[in-house]
JSON list of C-alpha atoms in Angstrom, two decimals:
[
{"chain": "A", "resi": 16, "resn": "SER", "atom": "CA", "xyz": [21.17, 7.36, 21.95]},
{"chain": "A", "resi": 17, "resn": "GLN", "atom": "CA", "xyz": [22.90, 6.15, 18.80]},
{"chain": "A", "resi": 18, "resn": "GLN", "atom": "CA", "xyz": [26.55, 5.35, 19.16]},
{"chain": "A", "resi": 19, "resn": "GLY", "atom": "CA", "xyz": [29.16, 3.98, 16.85]},
{"chain": "A", "resi": 20, "resn": "GLU", "atom": "CA", "xyz": [30.68, 0.79, 18.13]},
{"chain": "A", "resi": 21, "resn": "GLU", "atom": "CA", "xyz": [34.06, -0.33, 16.98]},
{"chain": "A", "resi": 22, "resn": "ASP", "atom": "CA", "xyz": [35.22, -3.90, 16.58]},
{"chain": "A", "resi": 23, "resn": "PRO", "atom": "CA", "xyz": [37.73, -5.24, 17.58]},
{"chain": "A", "resi": 24, "resn": "GLN", "atom": "CA", "xyz": [38.48, -3.32, 20.72]},
{"chain": "A", "resi": 25, "resn": "ALA", "atom": "CA", "xyz": [42.24, -3.92, 20.75]},
{"chain": "A", "resi": 26, "resn": "LEU", "atom": "CA", "xyz": [44.65, -4.85, 18.02]},
{"chain": "A", "resi": 27, "resn": "SER", "atom": "CA", "xyz": [48.36, -5.55, 18.13]},
{"chain": "A", "resi": 28, "resn": "ILE", "atom": "CA", "xyz": [50.26, -5.85, 14.86]},
{"chain": "A", "resi": 29, "resn": "GLN", "atom": "CA", "xyz": [53.77, -5.75, 13.49]},
{"chain": "A", "resi": 30, "resn": "GLU", "atom": "CA", "xyz": [55.03, -2.71, 11.69]},
{"chain": "A", "resi": 31, "resn": "GLY", "atom": "CA", "xyz": [54.30, -2.99, 7.98]},
{"chain": "A", "resi": 32, "resn": "GLU", "atom": "CA", "xyz": [51.13, -5.03, 8.44]},
{"chain": "A", "resi": 33, "resn": "ASN", "atom": "CA", "xyz": [47.66, -3.73, 7.72]},
{"chain": "A", "resi": 34, "resn": "ALA", "atom": "CA", "xyz": [45.20, -2.90, 10.50]},
{"chain": "A", "resi": 35, "resn": "THR", "atom": "CA", "xyz": [41.46, -3.13, 10.01]},
{"chain": "A", "resi": 36, "resn": "MET", "atom": "CA", "xyz": [38.80, -1.83, 12.36]},
{"chain": "A", "resi": 37, "resn": "ASN", "atom": "CA", "xyz": [35.05, -1.98, 12.05]},
{"chain": "A", "resi": 38, "resn": "CYS", "atom": "CA", "xyz": [32.28, 0.23, 13.30]},
{"chain": "A", "resi": 39, "resn": "SER", "atom": "CA", "xyz": [28.54, -0.31, 13.42]},
{"chain": "A", "resi": 40, "resn": "TYR", "atom": "CA", "xyz": [25.79, 2.18, 14.07]},
{"chain": "A", "resi": 41, "resn": "LYS", "atom": "CA", "xyz": [22.07, 2.05, 14.58]},
{"chain": "A", "resi": 42, "resn": "THR", "atom": "CA", "xyz": [20.24, 4.90, 12.90]},
{"chain": "A", "resi": 43, "resn": "SER", "atom": "CA", "xyz": [20.43, 6.81, 9.62]},
{"chain": "A", "resi": 44, "resn": "ILE", "atom": "CA", "xyz": [23.38, 9.11, 9.16]},
{"chain": "A", "resi": 45, "resn": "ASN", "atom": "CA", "xyz": [24.56, 11.92, 6.93]},
{"chain": "A", "resi": 46, "resn": "ASN", "atom": "CA", "xyz": [28.19, 11.06, 7.42]},
{"chain": "A", "resi": 47, "resn": "LEU", "atom": "CA", "xyz": [30.57, 8.93, 9.44]},
{"chain": "A", "resi": 48, "resn": "GLN", "atom": "CA", "xyz": [33.94, 10.08, 10.67]},
{"chain": "A", "resi": 49, "resn": "TRP", "atom": "CA", "xyz": [37.06, 8.43, 12.03]},
{"chain": "A", "resi": 50, "resn": "TYR", "atom": "CA", "xyz": [39.29, 10.05, 14.62]},
{"chain": "A", "resi": 51, "resn": "ARG", "atom": "CA", "xyz": [42.63, 9.12, 16.13]},
{"chain": "A", "resi": 52, "resn": "GLN", "atom": "CA", "xyz": [43.70, 9.76, 19.70]},
{"chain": "A", "resi": 53, "resn": "ASN", "atom": "CA", "xyz": [47.29, 9.44, 20.74]},
{"chain": "A", "resi": 54, "resn": "SER", "atom": "CA", "xyz": [47.94, 8.81, 24.40]},
{"chain": "A", "resi": 55, "resn": "GLY", "atom": "CA", "xyz": [47.36, 11.93, 26.46]},
{"chain": "A", "resi": 56, "resn": "ARG", "atom": "CA", "xyz": [46.14, 13.97, 23.52]},
{"chain": "A", "resi": 57, "resn": "GLY", "atom": "CA", "xyz": [42.88, 15.18, 22.04]},
{"chain": "A", "resi": 58, "resn": "LEU", "atom": "CA", "xyz": [41.15, 13.47, 19.15]},
{"chain": "A", "resi": 59, "resn": "VAL", "atom": "CA", "xyz": [42.30, 14.27, 15.65]},
{"chain": "A", "resi": 60, "resn": "HIS", "atom": "CA", "xyz": [40.00, 13.98, 12.67]},
{"chain": "A", "resi": 61, "resn": "LEU", "atom": "CA", "xyz": [41.23, 11.49, 10.06]},
{"chain": "A", "resi": 62, "resn": "ILE", "atom": "CA", "xyz": [38.57, 11.11, 7.43]},
{"chain": "A", "resi": 63, "resn": "LEU", "atom": "CA", "xyz": [34.88, 11.72, 6.77]},
{"chain": "A", "resi": 64, "resn": "ILE", "atom": "CA", "xyz": [32.72, 9.63, 4.50]},
{"chain": "A", "resi": 65, "resn": "ARG", "atom": "CA", "xyz": [29.29, 10.81, 3.44]},
{"chain": "A", "resi": 66, "resn": "SER", "atom": "CA", "xyz": [26.28, 8.54, 3.38]},
{"chain": "A", "resi": 67, "resn": "ASN", "atom": "CA", "xyz": [26.22, 8.50, -0.43]},
{"chain": "A", "resi": 68, "resn": "GLU", "atom": "CA", "xyz": [29.84, 7.38, -0.64]},
{"chain": "A", "resi": 69, "resn": "ARG", "atom": "CA", "xyz": [31.00, 3.79, -0.43]},
{"chain": "A", "resi": 70, "resn": "GLU", "atom": "CA", "xyz": [34.74, 4.15, -0.18]},
{"chain": "A", "resi": 71, "resn": "LYS", "atom": "CA", "xyz": [37.22, 6.89, 0.48]},
{"chain": "A", "resi": 72, "resn": "HIS", "atom": "CA", "xyz": [41.00, 7.06, 0.60]},
{"chain": "A", "resi": 73, "resn": "SER", "atom": "CA", "xyz": [43.38, 9.39, 2.36]},
{"chain": "A", "resi": 74, "resn": "GLY", "atom": "CA", "xyz": [47.04, 8.47, 2.22]},
{"chain": "A", "resi": 75, "resn": "ARG", "atom": "CA", "xyz": [47.40, 5.08, 3.90]},
{"chain": "A", "resi": 76, "resn": "LEU", "atom": "CA", "xyz": [43.83, 5.17, 5.14]},
{"chain": "A", "resi": 77, "resn": "ARG", "atom": "CA", "xyz": [40.91, 3.50, 3.42]},
{"chain": "A", "resi": 78, "resn": "VAL", "atom": "CA", "xyz": [37.39, 3.82, 4.74]},
{"chain": "A", "resi": 79, "resn": "THR", "atom": "CA", "xyz": [34.37, 1.95, 3.52]},
{"chain": "A", "resi": 80, "resn": "LEU", "atom": "CA", "xyz": [30.75, 2.55, 4.34]},
{"chain": "A", "resi": 81, "resn": "ASP", "atom": "CA", "xyz": [27.87, 0.13, 3.93]},
{"chain": "A", "resi": 82, "resn": "THR", "atom": "CA", "xyz": [24.66, 1.94, 4.80]},
{"chain": "A", "resi": 83, "resn": "SER", "atom": "CA", "xyz": [22.56, -1.17, 4.23]},
{"chain": "A", "resi": 84, "resn": "LYS", "atom": "CA", "xyz": [24.47, -2.92, 6.99]},
{"chain": "A", "resi": 85, "resn": "LYS", "atom": "CA", "xyz": [25.02, 0.27, 8.97]},
{"chain": "A", "resi": 86, "resn": "SER", "atom": "CA", "xyz": [28.71, -0.43, 9.21]},
{"chain": "A", "resi": 87, "resn": "SER", "atom": "CA", "xyz": [32.05, 1.09, 8.31]},
{"chain": "A", "resi": 88, "resn": "SER", "atom": "CA", "xyz": [35.63, -0.11, 8.26]},
{"chain": "A", "resi": 89, "resn": "LEU", "atom": "CA", "xyz": [38.93, 1.69, 8.58]},
{"chain": "A", "resi": 90, "resn": "LEU", "atom": "CA", "xyz": [42.00, 0.14, 7.02]},
{"chain": "A", "resi": 91, "resn": "ILE", "atom": "CA", "xyz": [45.47, 1.41, 7.76]},
{"chain": "A", "resi": 92, "resn": "THR", "atom": "CA", "xyz": [47.94, 0.00, 5.26]},
{"chain": "A", "resi": 93, "resn": "ALA", "atom": "CA", "xyz": [51.66, -0.51, 5.88]},
{"chain": "A", "resi": 94, "resn": "SER", "atom": "CA", "xyz": [51.33, 0.42, 9.54]},
{"chain": "A", "resi": 95, "resn": "ARG", "atom": "CA", "xyz": [54.04, 2.35, 11.36]},
{"chain": "A", "resi": 96, "resn": "ALA", "atom": "CA", "xyz": [54.90, 2.59, 15.02]},
{"chain": "A", "resi": 97, "resn": "ALA", "atom": "CA", "xyz": [53.51, 6.14, 14.94]},
{"chain": "A", "resi": 98, "resn": "ASP", "atom": "CA", "xyz": [50.07, 4.70, 14.11]},
{"chain": "A", "resi": 99, "resn": "THR", "atom": "CA", "xyz": [49.87, 3.38, 17.67]},
{"chain": "A", "resi": 100, "resn": "ALA", "atom": "CA", "xyz": [46.78, 5.10, 19.03]},
{"chain": "A", "resi": 101, "resn": "SER", "atom": "CA", "xyz": [43.09, 4.70, 19.76]},
{"chain": "A", "resi": 102, "resn": "TYR", "atom": "CA", "xyz": [40.76, 5.03, 16.80]},
{"chain": "A", "resi": 103, "resn": "PHE", "atom": "CA", "xyz": [37.17, 6.19, 17.15]},
{"chain": "A", "resi": 104, "resn": "CYS", "atom": "CA", "xyz": [34.31, 6.27, 14.73]},
{"chain": "A", "resi": 105, "resn": "ALA", "atom": "CA", "xyz": [31.65, 8.93, 15.10]},
{"chain": "A", "resi": 106, "resn": "THR", "atom": "CA", "xyz": [28.27, 9.36, 13.52]},
{"chain": "A", "resi": 107, "resn": "ASP", "atom": "CA", "xyz": [26.16, 12.47, 13.18]},
{"chain": "A", "resi": 108, "resn": "GLU", "atom": "CA", "xyz": [22.92, 10.94, 14.42]},
{"chain": "A", "resi": 109, "resn": "GLY", "atom": "CA", "xyz": [20.87, 11.63, 11.33]},
{"chain": "A", "resi": 110, "resn": "GLY", "atom": "CA", "xyz": [21.42, 15.32, 10.77]},
{"chain": "A", "resi": 111, "resn": "ASN", "atom": "CA", "xyz": [22.01, 16.67, 14.21]},
{"chain": "A", "resi": 112, "resn": "ASN", "atom": "CA", "xyz": [25.28, 18.54, 14.44]},
{"chain": "A", "resi": 113, "resn": "ARG", "atom": "CA", "xyz": [26.39, 16.56, 17.47]},
{"chain": "A", "resi": 114, "resn": "LEU", "atom": "CA", "xyz": [28.51, 13.44, 17.04]},
{"chain": "A", "resi": 115, "resn": "ALA", "atom": "CA", "xyz": [28.13, 10.12, 18.80]},
{"chain": "A", "resi": 116, "resn": "PHE", "atom": "CA", "xyz": [31.48, 8.45, 19.39]},
{"chain": "A", "resi": 117, "resn": "GLY", "atom": "CA", "xyz": [32.18, 4.78, 19.78]},
{"chain": "A", "resi": 118, "resn": "LYS", "atom": "CA", "xyz": [34.30, 3.38, 22.58]},
{"chain": "A", "resi": 119, "resn": "GLY", "atom": "CA", "xyz": [37.44, 3.25, 20.47]},
{"chain": "A", "resi": 120, "resn": "ASN", "atom": "CA", "xyz": [39.90, 0.71, 19.14]},
{"chain": "A", "resi": 121, "resn": "GLN", "atom": "CA", "xyz": [43.32, 0.50, 20.71]},
{"chain": "A", "resi": 122, "resn": "VAL", "atom": "CA", "xyz": [45.91, -0.24, 18.04]},
{"chain": "A", "resi": 123, "resn": "VAL", "atom": "CA", "xyz": [49.49, -1.08, 18.95]},
{"chain": "A", "resi": 124, "resn": "VAL", "atom": "CA", "xyz": [52.04, -1.28, 16.16]},
{"chain": "A", "resi": 125, "resn": "ILE", "atom": "CA", "xyz": [55.15, -3.14, 17.20]},
{"chain": "A", "resi": 126, "resn": "PRO", "atom": "CA", "xyz": [58.35, -1.91, 15.56]},
{"chain": "B", "resi": 15, "resn": "ASP", "atom": "CA", "xyz": [45.62, 29.16, 13.73]},
{"chain": "B", "resi": 16, "resn": "ALA", "atom": "CA", "xyz": [46.62, 27.76, 17.12]},
{"chain": "B", "resi": 17, "resn": "GLY", "atom": "CA", "xyz": [43.77, 25.30, 17.25]},
{"chain": "B", "resi": 18, "resn": "VAL", "atom": "CA", "xyz": [41.44, 24.83, 20.17]},
{"chain": "B", "resi": 19, "resn": "ILE", "atom": "CA", "xyz": [43.05, 26.00, 23.39]},
{"chain": "B", "resi": 20, "resn": "GLN", "atom": "CA", "xyz": [42.18, 24.63, 26.79]},
{"chain": "B", "resi": 21, "resn": "SER", "atom": "CA", "xyz": [43.36, 25.59, 30.22]},
{"chain": "B", "resi": 22, "resn": "PRO", "atom": "CA", "xyz": [44.52, 24.40, 32.58]},
{"chain": "B", "resi": 23, "resn": "ARG", "atom": "CA", "xyz": [46.03, 21.20, 31.15]},
{"chain": "B", "resi": 24, "resn": "HIS", "atom": "CA", "xyz": [46.04, 19.55, 34.54]},
{"chain": "B", "resi": 25, "resn": "GLU", "atom": "CA", "xyz": [44.01, 20.32, 37.62]},
{"chain": "B", "resi": 26, "resn": "VAL", "atom": "CA", "xyz": [44.19, 18.63, 40.99]},
{"chain": "B", "resi": 27, "resn": "THR", "atom": "CA", "xyz": [41.70, 19.72, 43.58]},
{"chain": "B", "resi": 28, "resn": "GLU", "atom": "CA", "xyz": [40.03, 18.51, 46.71]},
{"chain": "B", "resi": 29, "resn": "MET", "atom": "CA", "xyz": [36.48, 17.33, 46.98]},
{"chain": "B", "resi": 30, "resn": "GLY", "atom": "CA", "xyz": [34.08, 20.19, 47.49]},
{"chain": "B", "resi": 31, "resn": "GLN", "atom": "CA", "xyz": [36.15, 22.77, 45.69]},
{"chain": "B", "resi": 32, "resn": "GLU", "atom": "CA", "xyz": [35.00, 24.69, 42.65]},
{"chain": "B", "resi": 33, "resn": "VAL", "atom": "CA", "xyz": [36.70, 23.86, 39.37]},
{"chain": "B", "resi": 34, "resn": "THR", "atom": "CA", "xyz": [36.61, 26.01, 36.24]},
{"chain": "B", "resi": 35, "resn": "LEU", "atom": "CA", "xyz": [37.82, 24.72, 32.90]},
{"chain": "B", "resi": 36, "resn": "ARG", "atom": "CA", "xyz": [38.38, 27.10, 30.02]},
{"chain": "B", "resi": 37, "resn": "CYS", "atom": "CA", "xyz": [38.24, 26.80, 26.27]},
{"chain": "B", "resi": 38, "resn": "LYS", "atom": "CA", "xyz": [39.02, 29.03, 23.32]},
{"chain": "B", "resi": 39, "resn": "PRO", "atom": "CA", "xyz": [37.61, 27.62, 20.09]},
{"chain": "B", "resi": 40, "resn": "ILE", "atom": "CA", "xyz": [39.09, 28.07, 16.65]},
{"chain": "B", "resi": 41, "resn": "SER", "atom": "CA", "xyz": [38.27, 31.52, 15.33]},
{"chain": "B", "resi": 42, "resn": "GLY", "atom": "CA", "xyz": [35.22, 31.50, 13.11]},
{"chain": "B", "resi": 43, "resn": "HIS", "atom": "CA", "xyz": [33.87, 28.19, 14.35]},
{"chain": "B", "resi": 44, "resn": "ASP", "atom": "CA", "xyz": [30.24, 28.50, 15.38]},
{"chain": "B", "resi": 45, "resn": "TYR", "atom": "CA", "xyz": [29.83, 25.24, 17.29]},
{"chain": "B", "resi": 46, "resn": "LEU", "atom": "CA", "xyz": [31.52, 24.42, 20.58]},
{"chain": "B", "resi": 47, "resn": "PHE", "atom": "CA", "xyz": [31.34, 21.09, 22.39]},
{"chain": "B", "resi": 48, "resn": "TRP", "atom": "CA", "xyz": [32.34, 19.94, 25.86]},
{"chain": "B", "resi": 49, "resn": "TYR", "atom": "CA", "xyz": [33.15, 16.24, 26.32]},
{"chain": "B", "resi": 50, "resn": "ARG", "atom": "CA", "xyz": [34.24, 14.11, 29.23]},
{"chain": "B", "resi": 51, "resn": "GLN", "atom": "CA", "xyz": [36.37, 11.00, 28.76]},
{"chain": "B", "resi": 52, "resn": "THR", "atom": "CA", "xyz": [36.84, 8.18, 31.25]},
{"chain": "B", "resi": 53, "resn": "MET", "atom": "CA", "xyz": [37.95, 4.60, 30.90]},
{"chain": "B", "resi": 54, "resn": "MET", "atom": "CA", "xyz": [34.61, 3.33, 32.10]},
{"chain": "B", "resi": 55, "resn": "ARG", "atom": "CA", "xyz": [32.26, 5.52, 30.09]},
{"chain": "B", "resi": 56, "resn": "GLY", "atom": "CA", "xyz": [34.34, 6.49, 27.09]},
{"chain": "B", "resi": 57, "resn": "LEU", "atom": "CA", "xyz": [33.77, 9.87, 25.46]},
{"chain": "B", "resi": 58, "resn": "GLU", "atom": "CA", "xyz": [30.57, 11.58, 26.57]},
{"chain": "B", "resi": 59, "resn": "LEU", "atom": "CA", "xyz": [29.10, 14.77, 25.18]},
{"chain": "B", "resi": 60, "resn": "LEU", "atom": "CA", "xyz": [28.18, 17.07, 28.04]},
{"chain": "B", "resi": 61, "resn": "ILE", "atom": "CA", "xyz": [26.85, 20.16, 26.27]},
{"chain": "B", "resi": 62, "resn": "TYR", "atom": "CA", "xyz": [27.20, 22.03, 23.03]},
{"chain": "B", "resi": 63, "resn": "PHE", "atom": "CA", "xyz": [26.70, 25.59, 21.85]},
{"chain": "B", "resi": 64, "resn": "ASN", "atom": "CA", "xyz": [25.82, 27.13, 18.52]},
{"chain": "B", "resi": 65, "resn": "ASN", "atom": "CA", "xyz": [26.63, 30.82, 18.10]},
{"chain": "B", "resi": 66, "resn": "ASN", "atom": "CA", "xyz": [27.20, 31.07, 21.86]},
{"chain": "B", "resi": 67, "resn": "VAL", "atom": "CA", "xyz": [23.76, 29.65, 22.69]},
{"chain": "B", "resi": 68, "resn": "PRO", "atom": "CA", "xyz": [23.48, 26.32, 24.53]},
{"chain": "B", "resi": 69, "resn": "ILE", "atom": "CA", "xyz": [21.65, 23.88, 22.27]},
{"chain": "B", "resi": 70, "resn": "ASP", "atom": "CA", "xyz": [21.70, 20.62, 24.19]},
{"chain": "B", "resi": 71, "resn": "ASP", "atom": "CA", "xyz": [22.82, 20.16, 27.77]},
{"chain": "B", "resi": 72, "resn": "SER", "atom": "CA", "xyz": [21.22, 16.77, 28.29]},
{"chain": "B", "resi": 73, "resn": "GLY", "atom": "CA", "xyz": [24.63, 15.22, 28.85]},
{"chain": "B", "resi": 74, "resn": "MET", "atom": "CA", "xyz": [25.45, 17.40, 31.83]},
{"chain": "B", "resi": 75, "resn": "PRO", "atom": "CA", "xyz": [25.47, 14.90, 34.67]},
{"chain": "B", "resi": 76, "resn": "GLU", "atom": "CA", "xyz": [24.13, 17.01, 37.51]},
{"chain": "B", "resi": 77, "resn": "ASP", "atom": "CA", "xyz": [23.32, 20.51, 38.61]},
{"chain": "B", "resi": 78, "resn": "ARG", "atom": "CA", "xyz": [26.85, 20.72, 39.92]},
{"chain": "B", "resi": 79, "resn": "PHE", "atom": "CA", "xyz": [27.96, 21.16, 36.31]},
{"chain": "B", "resi": 80, "resn": "SER", "atom": "CA", "xyz": [27.38, 24.38, 34.40]},
{"chain": "B", "resi": 81, "resn": "ALA", "atom": "CA", "xyz": [28.74, 25.81, 31.17]},
{"chain": "B", "resi": 82, "resn": "LYS", "atom": "CA", "xyz": [28.75, 29.26, 29.66]},
{"chain": "B", "resi": 83, "resn": "MET", "atom": "CA", "xyz": [29.84, 30.84, 26.44]},
{"chain": "B", "resi": 84, "resn": "PRO", "atom": "CA", "xyz": [29.83, 34.61, 26.95]},
{"chain": "B", "resi": 85, "resn": "ASN", "atom": "CA", "xyz": [31.30, 35.27, 23.51]},
{"chain": "B", "resi": 86, "resn": "ALA", "atom": "CA", "xyz": [32.44, 33.49, 20.37]},
{"chain": "B", "resi": 87, "resn": "SER", "atom": "CA", "xyz": [35.99, 33.06, 21.60]},
{"chain": "B", "resi": 88, "resn": "PHE", "atom": "CA", "xyz": [35.55, 31.76, 25.13]},
{"chain": "B", "resi": 89, "resn": "SER", "atom": "CA", "xyz": [33.69, 29.10, 27.05]},
{"chain": "B", "resi": 90, "resn": "THR", "atom": "CA", "xyz": [33.86, 27.75, 30.59]},
{"chain": "B", "resi": 91, "resn": "LEU", "atom": "CA", "xyz": [32.79, 24.53, 32.22]},
{"chain": "B", "resi": 92, "resn": "LYS", "atom": "CA", "xyz": [32.34, 24.80, 35.95]},
{"chain": "B", "resi": 93, "resn": "ILE", "atom": "CA", "xyz": [31.93, 22.08, 38.55]},
{"chain": "B", "resi": 94, "resn": "GLN", "atom": "CA", "xyz": [30.75, 23.19, 41.96]},
{"chain": "B", "resi": 95, "resn": "PRO", "atom": "CA", "xyz": [31.19, 21.37, 44.27]},
{"chain": "B", "resi": 96, "resn": "SER", "atom": "CA", "xyz": [33.56, 18.85, 42.75]},
{"chain": "B", "resi": 97, "resn": "GLU", "atom": "CA", "xyz": [33.52, 15.16, 43.69]},
{"chain": "B", "resi": 98, "resn": "PRO", "atom": "CA", "xyz": [36.06, 12.36, 43.14]},
{"chain": "B", "resi": 99, "resn": "ARG", "atom": "CA", "xyz": [33.83, 10.78, 40.50]},
{"chain": "B", "resi": 100, "resn": "ASP", "atom": "CA", "xyz": [34.27, 13.91, 38.38]},
{"chain": "B", "resi": 101, "resn": "SER", "atom": "CA", "xyz": [37.88, 12.92, 37.80]},
{"chain": "B", "resi": 102, "resn": "ALA", "atom": "CA", "xyz": [38.29, 12.58, 34.04]},
{"chain": "B", "resi": 103, "resn": "VAL", "atom": "CA", "xyz": [39.77, 14.25, 31.00]},
{"chain": "B", "resi": 104, "resn": "TYR", "atom": "CA", "xyz": [37.57, 17.07, 29.75]},
{"chain": "B", "resi": 105, "resn": "PHE", "atom": "CA", "xyz": [37.80, 18.03, 26.10]},
{"chain": "B", "resi": 106, "resn": "CYS", "atom": "CA", "xyz": [36.55, 21.04, 24.28]},
{"chain": "B", "resi": 107, "resn": "ALA", "atom": "CA", "xyz": [35.98, 20.84, 20.53]},
{"chain": "B", "resi": 108, "resn": "SER", "atom": "CA", "xyz": [34.77, 23.27, 17.90]},
{"chain": "B", "resi": 109, "resn": "SER", "atom": "CA", "xyz": [33.42, 22.94, 14.40]},
{"chain": "B", "resi": 110, "resn": "LEU", "atom": "CA", "xyz": [32.60, 25.23, 11.55]},
{"chain": "B", "resi": 111, "resn": "SER", "atom": "CA", "xyz": [29.29, 24.27, 10.09]},
{"chain": "B", "resi": 112, "resn": "ARG", "atom": "CA", "xyz": [26.38, 21.95, 10.26]},
{"chain": "B", "resi": 113, "resn": "GLN", "atom": "CA", "xyz": [26.78, 20.12, 6.98]},
{"chain": "B", "resi": 114, "resn": "TYR", "atom": "CA", "xyz": [30.48, 19.36, 7.24]},
{"chain": "B", "resi": 115, "resn": "ASN", "atom": "CA", "xyz": [30.81, 18.83, 10.94]},
{"chain": "B", "resi": 116, "resn": "GLU", "atom": "CA", "xyz": [34.41, 17.75, 11.44]},
{"chain": "B", "resi": 117, "resn": "GLN", "atom": "CA", "xyz": [35.27, 18.60, 15.01]},
{"chain": "B", "resi": 118, "resn": "PHE", "atom": "CA", "xyz": [38.59, 19.97, 16.15]},
{"chain": "B", "resi": 119, "resn": "PHE", "atom": "CA", "xyz": [39.57, 18.95, 19.65]},
{"chain": "B", "resi": 120, "resn": "GLY", "atom": "CA", "xyz": [41.65, 20.73, 22.21]},
{"chain": "B", "resi": 121, "resn": "PRO", "atom": "CA", "xyz": [44.37, 18.92, 24.18]},
{"chain": "B", "resi": 122, "resn": "GLY", "atom": "CA", "xyz": [42.08, 18.34, 27.13]},
{"chain": "B", "resi": 123, "resn": "THR", "atom": "CA", "xyz": [42.15, 19.11, 30.83]},
{"chain": "B", "resi": 124, "resn": "ARG", "atom": "CA", "xyz": [42.99, 16.21, 33.11]},
{"chain": "B", "resi": 125, "resn": "LEU", "atom": "CA", "xyz": [41.00, 16.74, 36.29]},
{"chain": "B", "resi": 126, "resn": "THR", "atom": "CA", "xyz": [41.74, 14.86, 39.48]},
{"chain": "B", "resi": 127, "resn": "VAL", "atom": "CA", "xyz": [39.47, 15.37, 42.45]},
{"chain": "B", "resi": 128, "resn": "LEU", "atom": "CA", "xyz": [40.89, 13.98, 45.68]}
]
């Protein structure tokens, strides 16, 4: 079944730097979402971008979507130690209400 | 709202025992999802419900797994008999609608089967 796949899998950066993660998917979508998971916790929704949108901002987050390339990127600007987490993209598999999650990006922000 | 509530948070049991995980979705949400997360397989959708009715259980690994949603505010995931390979973190999530399907996750139940 379709599944978002993030790239790179692990990222270690200094506090204040930007972190960029990519996600690719295989079939048509209505929207793509990014979630964060802190260690030992459930996933938390960060941002949703619809298929007719190309870019969306939320605070220090910037998401882009390129439906022609079936890819998305998540940029976290001015990273903080609290941004240390795993980040997952999820796609809605072309209209079905279920989500297909990628394997996640581990981001470590070093104070 | 308290968010999605799961219990227990941790469960340690012996192989062969029955395990029941519980979930209370956010009030008013009409979709409920059960996921399993492991290092090897990532986050897997096991089953989901719409208005208390199971819609897709193709992710349920075996007949040992069953899920019910007797009403809009409660769901259970049961494993009988449990096996060591069932050890994982099990998440419940709920969402409000089909068109804007942001999912809200519970804190998870960490299951260890010895």
